[in-house]
Amino acid sequence: MIKHALNVTRDGDFAQWYQTVITEADMAEESGVRGCMVIRPWGYGIWERIQRLLDDRIKATGHENCYFPIFIPLSYFEKEAEHVDGFAKEMAVVTHHRLIQKDGRLVPDPAAKLEEPLVVRPTSETVIGAAFSRWVQSWRDLPVLINQWANVVRWEMRTRMFLRTAEFLWQEGHTAHATVEEARDETLKMLEVYRSFAEDCVAMPVIAGEKPENERFPGAVETWSIEAMMQDGKALQAGTSHFLGTTFSSAQDIKFQNASGEQELAQTTSWGMSTRMIGGLIMTHGDDDGLRVPPRVAPWQVVIVPMLRDNDDDAALIDYCKSIQQELAQLSAFGEPVRALLDLKSVKAVTKRWGWIKKGAPIVVEVGGRDMAGGNVSVIRRDRLYREDGKLDSAIVARGDFVETATATLKGIQDALFEQAKARTEANITRDVTDFAGLEAFFEKGGKTPGWVEVNWSKPTGAELDKVVERLKALKLTFRNVPIGAAPAEGSCIFTGAPAVERILVAKSY
Amino acid sequence: MIKHALNVTRDGDFAQWYQTVITEADMAEESGVRGCMVIRPWGYGIWERIQRLLDDRIKATGHENCYFPIFIPLSYFEKEAEHVDGFAKEMAVVTHHRLIQKDGRLVPDPAAKLEEPLVVRPTSETVIGAAFSRWVQSWRDLPVLINQWANVVRWEMRTRMFLRTAEFLWQEGHTAHATVEEARDETLKMLEVYRSFAEDCVAMPVIAGEKPENERFPGAVETWSIEAMMQDGKALQAGTSHFLGTTFSSAQDIKFQNASGEQELAQTTSWGMSTRMIGGLIMTHGDDDGLRVPPRVAPWQVVIVPMLRDNDDDAALIDYCKSIQQELAQLSAFGEPVRALLDLKSVKAVTKRWGWIKKGAPIVVEVGGRDMAGGNVSVIRRDRLYREDGKLDSAIVARGDFVETATATLKGIQDALFEQAKARTEANITRDVTDFAGLEAFFEKGGKTPGWVEVNWSKPTGAELDKVVERLKALKLTFRNVPIGAAPAEGSCIFTGAPAVERILVAKSY
């Protein structure tokens, strides 16, 4: 039996396992500030990779980055009732601009109270809409295609590292268009950017589709999402793209003169992906030995650990490792130079080995005196850690062969992680539930979440939809989305009995 | 006489010229939120270039990026009195976590008042110090070398775009070391990173040196800065590096067991550079036609403008321009691919020309039908815009020659901008003022600021220093720094009459 690196398994306690991976991989920690985390170098390094790769795609689709204020005056929110209803309960509010000493403690200075309180942005539609209204006068000014990388704050009561934190990091795209058609195209284009980014870079298979009415972003006409299946069978919403119609352009007065000289309201969109993606990465690829990071988003793709002995041979060993590192750095994987680290910290080699395994570095290369003498290296692939006999699979390979195949190996690891997750996701989507009792039965099988169910529905709205949502809630279930490319609905809705119009995913979710 | 692109000159009204450049170059604008600006794509693009190049240097010196909470509980500040005194007057304070409707307006919910108010970080020594105290136990955990890219808030009463805004963007490095010597070495190493970055990348000559006691960061033992001379003769502090000693390690309990088994306080440093750098870039390189961006930090280094005529010839012209763009993108300048934009917006070519000149794109390439027929392009270099006869210097060049020399031309522009600024800075530092009357006389010559003065001083401290600072203040002057590598002080201090110990820069400043 394999003795794994973590003291908790996914099967044993998934929630505890998740926290343990974050801690053991040095990704993040509690900050001491309510609901906020400290993102440590390994976690932040993954975020930097996500930023770089996603930013390239956002720019390649014609968007430019800007930066807007972190503070939003209350009056901006008052203009859009539905939007504020969605966020008012969880806003951090700045009311003073100075501190004074009182009885030996620091307190807000009553003489420095703001006339109009400011909200720390939970999202930026209102403040960016105000800018758009200044920028847009004529159809020639459209489209406006903007993105922002920023921190936002939503005062969540129950927080969980990466998945739900009071402050989180994200990008938020905001665009304005002359026509509904163009704005809807943009919404779907960015959804596709998210889908391909998640699958190609994070090796995370997702289902892209439209959210039902009750799951829409406050103020949106349509909300689309990508949903990923975690290893516990729950769904994680990993990115959203909203067609906002004229909700914000009418509230913020984003008007343009069209080619015929008439004033029209612009059609806007917004779309975002956040540090939540890192939580999804963990729950998609982690195993009982810790994290496994797909090579494209790994801060270090290859980590070289020399087995130092604190003696005169160390210098030669380090030189040997350095030359391997340099050869790797000359290589290109996924269109970028290979990122190879030589780990020279004064820590025991075996501790380093397991440290990097828990962190999920794709390839760990150990080099001892015997390896060097034979012109070899010992290679551990994080995606296939153990041999069939349960022993750690560390393969002795000629250094030349290792370097020559390193790019292909990284590609192989990236593909293997995606294929594993894809197979698991596919195997756990059930499509043959035909009535509500079947749905109940499916989710009542034992303690584990058996996955997702795709069912017929009649797309009810308003009060009728609310009733359906309540029934799901009683089972701790939610609608995820109506998958793009799902089979046509045939038969009747499992909730209303009315003729089905489309297929929708139902799941437990984060 | 040259008719320049801006309606205000540097000589006419420098402050108004600065605002005009920002507006005409589409860099930033007022946001409607007090003291906060919107950074538009051209301004933010420059910031992204600064980030990329500086981040590479920060990582190359062994630092890793992290992310810490934007909110800091008041109790963290209470631990370090001098630090809080420095910032308490300008802190944005979060006191509530929910809004409710009252009489049709949104107001902070009295039932959602925070037990302990939170400050929006003005700088992160306290919250990062708290993390360091968790991370550091033994000498083996040292050094800790961390950097953060973040937004910070200082509630300034008088704001000015890029130079002084309530919210600004920056990087803040924070490190902990076992010894004073190592921490001081780090402080100076990062000062040198700033100096070389400013000069090599932003083409901004700077003077690196130590700040006098009265200009130290709140809580610092030593503060070092780089100072740049703006075209109006004033000084801009463009980056600072602080040796913090045990100020924060004693407040935040950052202790380690040394090799002899004893508990010691760590020695810490911090260092930062911000979006203020963009203000410095404008005032260093801008001219009466707008901004001039050094090629290394220009979002687009070459902008290609086809002279479209809305007829059948346009397609061929666009193809011709595209092929030039593609050839440029294959080239490398400063170790990176050349960034070439093909401007296809539906705007008149002459408007585009002046738009890009005002934005300061290093090279603007115009291509008309006649250029194409001759296999040529028309090239405008932003660093030498006019011929001797006052006409715009647009040179017709064979396209092959243009592409072949583009890398060298970019390098030439980068060097020319630096050399111009360097010559101006050197010419405007006066080193022969030997008494206070001479200082007064120097700064009283007419309305313009004649530059900086480097004088002898005796390095007074405490009340004696305060008196000197007051005398300077009456002349609207400040101490900038004691330049590294200044000539030895000989003679007496121009302020105290005591024997001089070093040379110090005196200037008007931003």
Coordinates of N, CA, C and O in Angstrom, one line a residue, chain A residues 29-33 36-41 44 48 52 55 59 64-78 84-85 88-99 101 104-108 114 116-121 127 131 134-135 140 146 149 151 153 155 157 167 169 346, chain B residues 29-33 36-41 44 48 52 55 59 64-78 84-85 88-99 101 104-108 114 116-121 127 131 134-135 140 146 149 151 153 155 157 167 169 346:
Chain A
E29 N -2.3 31.2 3.1 CA -2.5 31.0 4.5 C -3.5 32.1 5.0 O -3.7 33.1 4.3
E30 N -4.1 31.8 6.1 CA -4.9 32.9 6.7 C -4.0 34.1 7.1 O -2.9 33.9 7.5
S31 N -4.6 35.3 6.9 CA -3.8 36.5 7.1 C -4.0 37.1 8.4 O -3.2 38.0 8.8
G32 N -5.0 36.7 9.2 CA -5.3 37.4 10.4 C -6.3 38.5 10.2 O -6.8 39.1 11.1
V33 N -6.5 38.8 8.9 CA -7.5 39.8 8.5 C -8.8 39.0 8.0 O -8.6 38.2 7.1
C36 N -9.6 37.4 4.5 CA -8.6 37.7 3.5 C -7.4 36.7 3.7 O -7.1 36.3 4.8
M37 N -6.8 36.3 2.6 CA -5.7 35.4 2.7 C -4.4 36.0 2.3 O -4.4 37.1 1.6
V38 N -3.3 35.4 2.7 CA -2.0 35.8 2.1 C -1.7 34.7 1.0 O -1.8 33.5 1.3
I39 N -1.5 35.2 -0.2 CA -1.2 34.3 -1.3 C 0.4 34.2 -1.3 O 1.0 35.2 -1.5
R40 N 0.9 33.0 -1.0 CA 2.3 32.8 -0.9 C 3.0 32.6 -2.3 O 2.2 32.4 -3.3
P41 N 4.3 32.6 -2.4 CA 4.9 32.6 -3.7 C 4.4 31.5 -4.7 O 4.2 31.7 -5.9
Y44 N 0.9 32.4 -5.7 CA 0.9 33.7 -6.5 C 1.6 33.4 -7.8 O 1.3 34.0 -8.9
E48 N 0.3 34.4 -11.4 CA 1.1 35.1 -12.4 C 1.1 34.4 -13.8 O 1.0 35.1 -14.8
R52 N -0.6 36.0 -17.2 CA 0.1 36.2 -18.4 C -0.6 35.5 -19.6 O -0.7 36.1 -20.6
D55 N -4.1 37.1 -20.1 CA -3.9 38.5 -20.7 C -3.5 38.5 -22.1 O -4.1 39.3 -22.9
K59 N -5.8 40.3 -24.9 CA -5.2 41.3 -25.8 C -5.4 40.9 -27.3 O -5.7 41.7 -28.2
E64 N -7.9 46.2 -24.5 CA -6.7 46.9 -23.9 C -7.0 47.0 -22.4 O -8.1 47.2 -21.9
N65 N -5.9 47.0 -21.7 CA -6.0 47.1 -20.2 C -6.0 48.6 -19.8 O -5.4 49.4 -20.3
C66 N -6.8 48.8 -18.7 CA -7.0 50.1 -18.1 C -7.0 49.9 -16.6 O -6.9 48.8 -16.1
Y67 N -7.1 51.0 -15.9 CA -7.2 50.9 -14.4 C -8.2 51.9 -13.9 O -8.1 53.1 -14.2
F68 N -9.2 51.5 -13.2 CA -10.3 52.3 -12.6 C -10.2 52.3 -11.1 O -9.6 51.4 -10.5
P69 N -10.8 53.4 -10.5 CA -10.7 53.5 -9.0 C -11.2 52.3 -8.2 O -12.2 51.7 -8.6
I70 N -10.6 52.1 -7.1 CA -11.0 51.0 -6.2 C -12.3 51.5 -5.5 O -13.1 50.6 -5.0
F71 N -12.5 52.8 -5.3 CA -13.6 53.3 -4.6 C -14.8 53.7 -5.5 O -14.5 54.3 -6.5
I72 N -16.0 53.4 -5.1 CA -17.1 53.7 -5.9 C -18.1 54.5 -5.0 O -18.5 53.9 -3.9
P73 N -18.4 55.7 -5.3 CA -19.4 56.5 -4.5 C -20.8 55.8 -4.5 O -21.2 55.2 -5.5
L74 N -21.4 55.9 -3.3 CA -22.8 55.2 -3.2 C -23.7 55.7 -4.3 O -24.5 54.9 -4.8
S75 N -23.6 56.9 -4.7 CA -24.6 57.4 -5.7 C -24.5 56.6 -7.0 O -25.5 56.5 -7.7
Y76 N -23.3 56.1 -7.3 CA -23.2 55.3 -8.6 C -24.0 54.1 -8.5 O -24.6 53.6 -9.5
F77 N -24.1 53.5 -7.3 CA -24.9 52.3 -7.2 C -26.4 52.5 -7.2 O -27.2 51.7 -7.6
E78 N -26.7 53.7 -6.6 CA -28.2 54.0 -6.5 C -28.8 54.1 -7.9 O -30.1 54.0 -8.0
V84 N -27.5 46.9 -7.4 CA -27.1 47.1 -6.0 C -27.8 46.1 -5.0 O -27.1 45.7 -4.1
D85 N -29.0 45.7 -5.4 CA -29.6 44.6 -4.6 C -28.7 43.4 -4.5 O -28.6 42.7 -3.5
A88 N -25.4 44.8 -2.2 CA -25.4 45.7 -1.0 C -25.1 45.0 0.3 O -24.5 45.5 1.2
K89 N -25.5 43.7 0.3 CA -25.3 43.0 1.6 C -23.9 42.6 1.9 O -23.6 42.2 3.0
E90 N -23.0 42.8 0.9 CA -21.6 42.3 1.2 C -20.6 43.4 0.8 O -19.6 43.0 0.2
M91 N -20.9 44.6 1.1 CA -19.9 45.7 0.6 C -19.1 46.2 1.8 O -19.7 46.6 2.8
A92 N -17.8 46.4 1.6 CA -17.0 47.1 2.5 C -17.1 48.6 2.3 O -17.0 49.1 1.2
V93 N -17.5 49.4 3.3 CA -17.8 50.8 3.2 C -16.8 51.7 3.9 O -16.6 51.5 5.1
V94 N -16.2 52.6 3.1 CA -15.2 53.5 3.7 C -16.0 54.8 4.1 O -16.8 55.3 3.3
T95 N -15.9 55.2 5.4 CA -16.7 56.3 5.9 C -15.8 57.4 6.4 O -16.3 58.5 6.6
H96 N -14.5 57.2 6.7 CA -13.7 58.2 7.2 C -12.3 58.2 6.5 O -11.9 57.2 5.9
H97 N -11.6 59.4 6.6 CA -10.4 59.5 5.9 C -9.2 59.8 6.8 O -8.2 60.3 6.4
R98 N -9.4 59.6 8.1 CA -8.3 59.9 9.0 C -8.5 59.2 10.3 O -9.6 58.9 10.7
L99 N -7.4 58.8 11.0 CA -7.5 58.2 12.3 C -6.9 59.2 13.3 O -6.0 60.0 13.0
Q101 N -5.9 59.4 17.8 CA -5.7 58.7 19.0 C -6.8 59.1 20.0 O -7.0 60.3 20.1
G104 N -5.6 56.2 24.0 CA -4.5 55.3 23.7 C -4.9 54.3 22.6 O -4.1 53.4 22.3
R105 N -6.0 54.5 22.0 CA -6.4 53.6 20.8 C -6.6 54.5 19.6 O -6.9 55.6 19.7
L106 N -6.4 53.8 18.4 CA -6.6 54.5 17.2 C -8.1 54.4 16.9 O -8.7 53.3 16.9
V107 N -8.7 55.5 16.5 CA -10.2 55.5 16.1 C -10.3 56.4 14.9 O -9.6 57.3 14.7
P108 N -11.4 56.1 14.1 CA -11.7 57.0 13.0 C -12.0 58.4 13.5 O -12.7 58.5 14.6
L114 N -16.6 61.2 5.7 CA -16.8 61.5 4.3 C -18.3 61.9 4.1 O -19.2 61.4 4.7
E116 N -19.9 61.6 1.4 CA -20.6 60.5 0.7 C -19.7 59.3 0.9 O -18.5 59.2 0.5
P117 N -20.2 58.2 1.6 CA -19.4 57.1 1.8 C -19.0 56.4 0.5 O -19.6 56.6 -0.5
L118 N -17.9 55.7 0.5 CA -17.3 55.0 -0.7 C -17.4 53.5 -0.4 O -17.1 53.0 0.6
V119 N -17.7 52.8 -1.5 CA -17.7 51.4 -1.4 C -16.4 50.9 -2.0 O -15.9 51.4 -3.0
V120 N -15.8 49.9 -1.4 CA -14.6 49.2 -2.0 C -15.2 48.3 -3.1 O -16.1 47.5 -2.8
R121 N -14.8 48.5 -4.4 CA -15.5 47.9 -5.5 C -15.7 46.4 -5.3 O -14.8 45.6 -5.0
V127 N -18.6 52.2 -12.2 CA -17.6 53.2 -12.3 C -17.0 53.1 -13.7 O -16.6 54.2 -14.3
A131 N -17.2 56.0 -17.0 CA -16.1 56.4 -17.9 C -16.6 56.2 -19.4 O -16.4 57.1 -20.2
R134 N -18.4 59.0 -20.8 CA -17.5 60.1 -21.3 C -16.9 59.8 -22.6 O -16.6 60.7 -23.4
W135 N -16.5 58.5 -22.8 CA -15.7 58.2 -24.0 C -16.6 58.0 -25.2 O -16.0 58.1 -26.3
R140 N -18.6 55.9 -34.1 CA -17.2 55.7 -34.5 C -16.4 55.4 -33.2 O -15.3 54.9 -33.3
I146 N -12.3 47.0 -23.2 CA -11.5 47.3 -22.0 C -11.4 46.1 -21.1 O -12.4 45.4 -20.9
W149 N -7.2 44.3 -14.6 CA -6.7 43.4 -13.5 C -6.8 44.1 -12.2 O -6.2 45.1 -12.1
N151 N -8.1 44.0 -7.7 CA -8.6 43.3 -6.5 C -10.1 43.9 -6.3 O -10.3 45.0 -6.5
V153 N -13.7 43.4 -3.5 CA -14.1 42.9 -2.2 C -15.5 42.6 -2.1 O -16.4 43.5 -2.5
W155 N -18.0 41.1 0.9 CA -17.9 40.7 2.3 C -18.6 39.4 2.6 O -19.7 39.4 3.2
M157 N -19.6 36.0 4.3 CA -19.6 35.6 5.7 C -18.9 34.3 5.9 O -18.1 34.1 6.9
E167 N -11.6 39.5 0.0 CA -10.9 40.2 -1.1 C -10.4 39.1 -2.1 O -9.9 38.1 -1.7
L169 N -8.6 38.5 -6.3 CA -8.0 39.1 -7.5 C -8.7 38.6 -8.7 O -9.0 37.4 -8.7
S346 N 19.4 25.2 1.8 CA 20.0 24.3 2.7 C 19.0 23.5 3.5 O 18.8 23.7 4.7
Chain B
E29 N -7.4 60.2 -16.9 CA -8.4 61.3 -16.7 C -9.0 61.3 -15.3 O -8.8 60.3 -14.6
E30 N -9.6 62.3 -14.9 CA -10.3 62.4 -13.6 C -11.4 61.3 -13.7 O -12.1 61.1 -14.7
S31 N -11.7 60.7 -12.5 CA -12.6 59.5 -12.5 C -14.0 59.9 -12.0 O -14.9 59.2 -12.1
G32 N -14.1 61.1 -11.4 CA -15.3 61.4 -10.7 C -15.3 60.9 -9.2 O -16.1 61.3 -8.4
V33 N -14.3 60.1 -8.9 CA -14.1 59.7 -7.5 C -12.9 60.5 -6.9 O -11.8 60.5 -7.5
C36 N -9.0 60.0 -7.2 CA -8.6 58.8 -8.0 C -8.7 59.1 -9.5 O -9.6 59.8 -9.9
M37 N -7.8 58.5 -10.2 CA -7.9 58.7 -11.7 C -8.2 57.4 -12.4 O -8.1 56.4 -11.8
V38 N -8.6 57.6 -13.6 CA -8.8 56.4 -14.5 C -7.5 56.4 -15.4 O -7.2 57.4 -16.0
I39 N -6.8 55.3 -15.3 CA -5.6 55.2 -16.2 C -6.0 54.5 -17.5 O -6.5 53.4 -17.5
R40 N -5.9 55.3 -18.6 CA -6.4 54.8 -19.9 C -5.4 53.9 -20.6 O -4.2 53.8 -20.1
P41 N -5.7 53.3 -21.7 CA -4.8 52.3 -22.2 C -3.4 52.7 -22.5 O -2.5 52.0 -22.2
Y44 N -1.8 53.1 -19.1 CA -1.7 51.8 -18.4 C -0.7 50.9 -19.2 O 0.0 50.1 -18.6
E48 N 2.3 48.8 -17.7 CA 2.5 47.4 -17.9 C 4.0 47.1 -18.3 O 4.6 46.1 -17.9
R52 N 6.6 44.9 -16.2 CA 7.3 43.7 -16.7 C 8.8 43.8 -16.6 O 9.5 42.9 -16.1
D55 N 9.8 44.0 -12.8 CA 9.5 42.7 -12.2 C 10.6 41.7 -12.5 O 11.1 40.9 -11.7
K59 N 12.9 39.8 -9.7 CA 13.0 38.4 -9.6 C 14.4 38.0 -9.8 O 14.9 37.0 -9.2
E64 N 10.6 36.9 -4.6 CA 9.4 36.2 -5.1 C 8.1 37.1 -4.9 O 8.1 37.8 -3.8
N65 N 7.2 37.1 -5.8 CA 5.9 37.9 -5.6 C 4.9 37.1 -4.7 O 4.8 35.9 -4.8
C66 N 4.3 37.9 -3.9 CA 3.2 37.4 -3.0 C 2.0 38.4 -3.1 O 2.1 39.4 -3.8
Y67 N 0.9 38.0 -2.4 CA -0.1 39.0 -2.3 C -0.7 39.0 -0.8 O -1.0 38.0 -0.3
F68 N -0.8 40.2 -0.3 CA -1.2 40.4 1.1 C -2.5 41.2 1.1 O -2.8 41.9 0.1
P69 N -3.3 41.1 2.2 CA -4.6 41.7 2.2 C -4.6 43.3 2.0 O -3.7 43.9 2.5
I70 N -5.6 43.8 1.4 CA -5.7 45.2 1.2 C -6.1 45.9 2.5 O -5.9 47.1 2.7
F71 N -6.8 45.1 3.4 CA -7.2 45.7 4.7 C -6.3 45.4 5.8 O -5.8 44.3 5.9
I72 N -6.0 46.4 6.6 CA -5.2 46.2 7.8 C -5.9 46.7 9.0 O -6.4 47.8 9.1
P73 N -6.1 45.8 10.0 CA -6.8 46.1 11.2 C -6.1 47.2 12.0 O -4.8 47.3 12.0
L74 N -6.8 48.1 12.6 CA -6.2 49.2 13.4 C -5.1 48.7 14.4 O -4.1 49.4 14.6
S75 N -5.4 47.6 15.0 CA -4.5 47.1 16.0 C -3.1 46.9 15.5 O -2.1 47.0 16.2
Y76 N -3.0 46.6 14.2 CA -1.6 46.4 13.6 C -0.8 47.6 13.6 O 0.4 47.6 13.8
F77 N -1.5 48.8 13.4 CA -0.8 50.0 13.4 C -0.5 50.5 14.8 O 0.5 51.2 15.0
E78 N -1.3 50.1 15.7 CA -1.1 50.6 17.1 C 0.2 50.1 17.6 O 0.8 50.7 18.6
V84 N 2.6 54.8 12.5 CA 1.2 55.3 12.4 C 1.1 56.8 12.4 O 0.3 57.4 11.7
D85 N 2.0 57.5 13.1 CA 2.0 58.9 13.1 C 2.2 59.4 11.6 O 1.6 60.4 11.2
A88 N -1.5 58.2 9.8 CA -2.8 58.3 10.3 C -3.7 59.4 9.7 O -4.9 59.2 9.5
K89 N -3.0 60.5 9.3 CA -3.8 61.6 8.8 C -4.4 61.4 7.4 O -5.2 62.2 6.9
E90 N -4.0 60.3 6.7 CA -4.4 60.2 5.4 C -4.9 58.7 5.1 O -4.6 58.2 4.0
M91 N -5.6 58.2 6.0 CA -6.0 56.8 5.8 C -7.5 56.7 5.5 O -8.3 57.3 6.2
A92 N -7.8 55.8 4.5 CA -9.2 55.5 4.3 C -9.6 54.4 5.2 O -9.0 53.3 5.3
V93 N -10.7 54.6 5.9 CA -11.1 53.7 7.0 C -12.4 53.0 6.7 O -13.5 53.7 6.4
V94 N -12.4 51.7 6.6 CA -13.7 50.9 6.4 C -14.3 50.6 7.8 O -13.6 50.1 8.7
T95 N -15.5 51.0 7.9 CA -16.2 50.8 9.2 C -17.4 50.0 9.2 O -17.9 49.5 10.2
H96 N -18.0 49.7 8.0 CA -19.2 48.9 7.8 C -19.0 47.9 6.7 O -18.2 48.1 5.8
H97 N -19.8 46.8 6.8 CA -19.7 45.8 5.7 C -21.0 45.5 5.0 O -21.2 44.5 4.4
R98 N -22.0 46.5 5.1 CA -23.2 46.3 4.4 C -23.9 47.7 4.2 O -23.7 48.6 5.0
L99 N -24.7 47.7 3.1 CA -25.5 48.9 2.9 C -26.9 48.6 3.0 O -27.3 47.5 2.7
Q101 N -31.1 50.5 2.3 CA -31.9 51.6 1.8 C -32.5 52.3 3.0 O -33.0 51.7 3.9
G104 N -34.9 56.1 0.6 CA -34.6 56.1 -0.8 C -33.1 56.3 -1.1 O -32.7 56.3 -2.3
R105 N -32.3 56.3 -0.1 CA -30.8 56.4 -0.3 C -30.1 55.2 0.2 O -30.6 54.6 1.2
L106 N -29.0 54.9 -0.3 CA -28.2 53.9 0.3 C -27.3 54.4 1.4 O -26.7 55.5 1.3
V107 N -27.3 53.7 2.5 CA -26.5 54.2 3.7 C -25.8 52.9 4.3 O -26.3 51.8 4.2
P108 N -24.7 53.2 5.0 CA -24.1 52.0 5.7 C -25.1 51.5 6.8 O -25.8 52.3 7.4
L114 N -18.3 47.3 11.8 CA -17.2 46.4 12.2 C -16.8 46.6 13.6 O -16.7 47.7 14.1
E116 N -13.8 46.0 14.8 CA -12.5 46.8 14.6 C -12.4 47.3 13.2 O -12.4 46.6 12.2
P117 N -12.4 48.7 13.1 CA -12.3 49.2 11.7 C -11.0 48.7 11.0 O -10.1 48.3 11.7
L118 N -11.1 48.8 9.7 CA -10.0 48.4 8.9 C -9.5 49.5 8.0 O -10.3 50.3 7.6
V119 N -8.2 49.6 7.9 CA -7.6 50.6 7.1 C -7.3 50.1 5.7 O -6.9 48.9 5.6
V120 N -7.6 50.8 4.6 CA -7.1 50.4 3.3 C -5.6 50.7 3.3 O -5.2 51.8 3.5
R121 N -4.8 49.7 3.0 CA -3.4 49.8 3.2 C -2.8 51.1 2.5 O -3.0 51.3 1.3
V127 N 1.2 44.5 7.9 CA 0.6 43.2 7.6 C 1.6 42.2 7.1 O 1.4 41.0 7.4
A131 N 3.0 38.5 8.8 CA 3.3 37.2 8.1 C 4.7 36.7 8.3 O 4.9 35.6 8.6
R134 N 5.2 34.8 11.3 CA 4.8 33.4 11.2 C 5.8 32.6 10.4 O 6.0 31.4 10.7
W135 N 6.5 33.2 9.5 CA 7.3 32.4 8.6 C 8.8 32.2 9.1 O 9.5 31.3 8.7
R140 N 17.8 29.6 9.5 CA 17.6 28.9 8.2 C 16.5 29.5 7.3 O 16.4 29.3 6.1
I146 N 10.6 39.1 -0.5 CA 9.2 39.2 -1.0 C 8.9 40.5 -1.7 O 9.4 41.5 -1.3
W149 N 2.9 43.5 -6.0 CA 2.4 44.5 -6.9 C 1.0 44.8 -6.4 O 0.1 43.8 -6.3
N151 N -2.3 48.0 -5.2 CA -2.8 49.3 -5.1 C -2.8 49.7 -3.6 O -3.0 48.9 -2.7
V153 N -3.6 53.2 -0.8 CA -4.4 54.5 -0.7 C -3.9 55.4 0.4 O -3.6 54.9 1.5
W155 N -4.9 59.3 1.6 CA -5.9 60.3 1.4 C -5.3 61.6 1.3 O -5.4 62.4 2.2
M157 N -4.8 65.5 0.2 CA -5.8 66.5 0.1 C -5.7 67.2 -1.3 O -6.6 67.5 -1.9
E167 N -5.5 56.9 -4.6 CA -5.1 55.5 -4.8 C -4.0 55.5 -5.9 O -4.0 56.3 -6.8
L169 N -0.9 52.8 -7.8 CA -0.4 51.4 -8.0 C 1.1 51.4 -7.8 O 1.8 52.4 -8.1
S346 N -10.9 53.9 -38.1 CA -11.5 54.8 -39.2 C -11.4 56.3 -38.8 O -12.4 56.9 -38.4

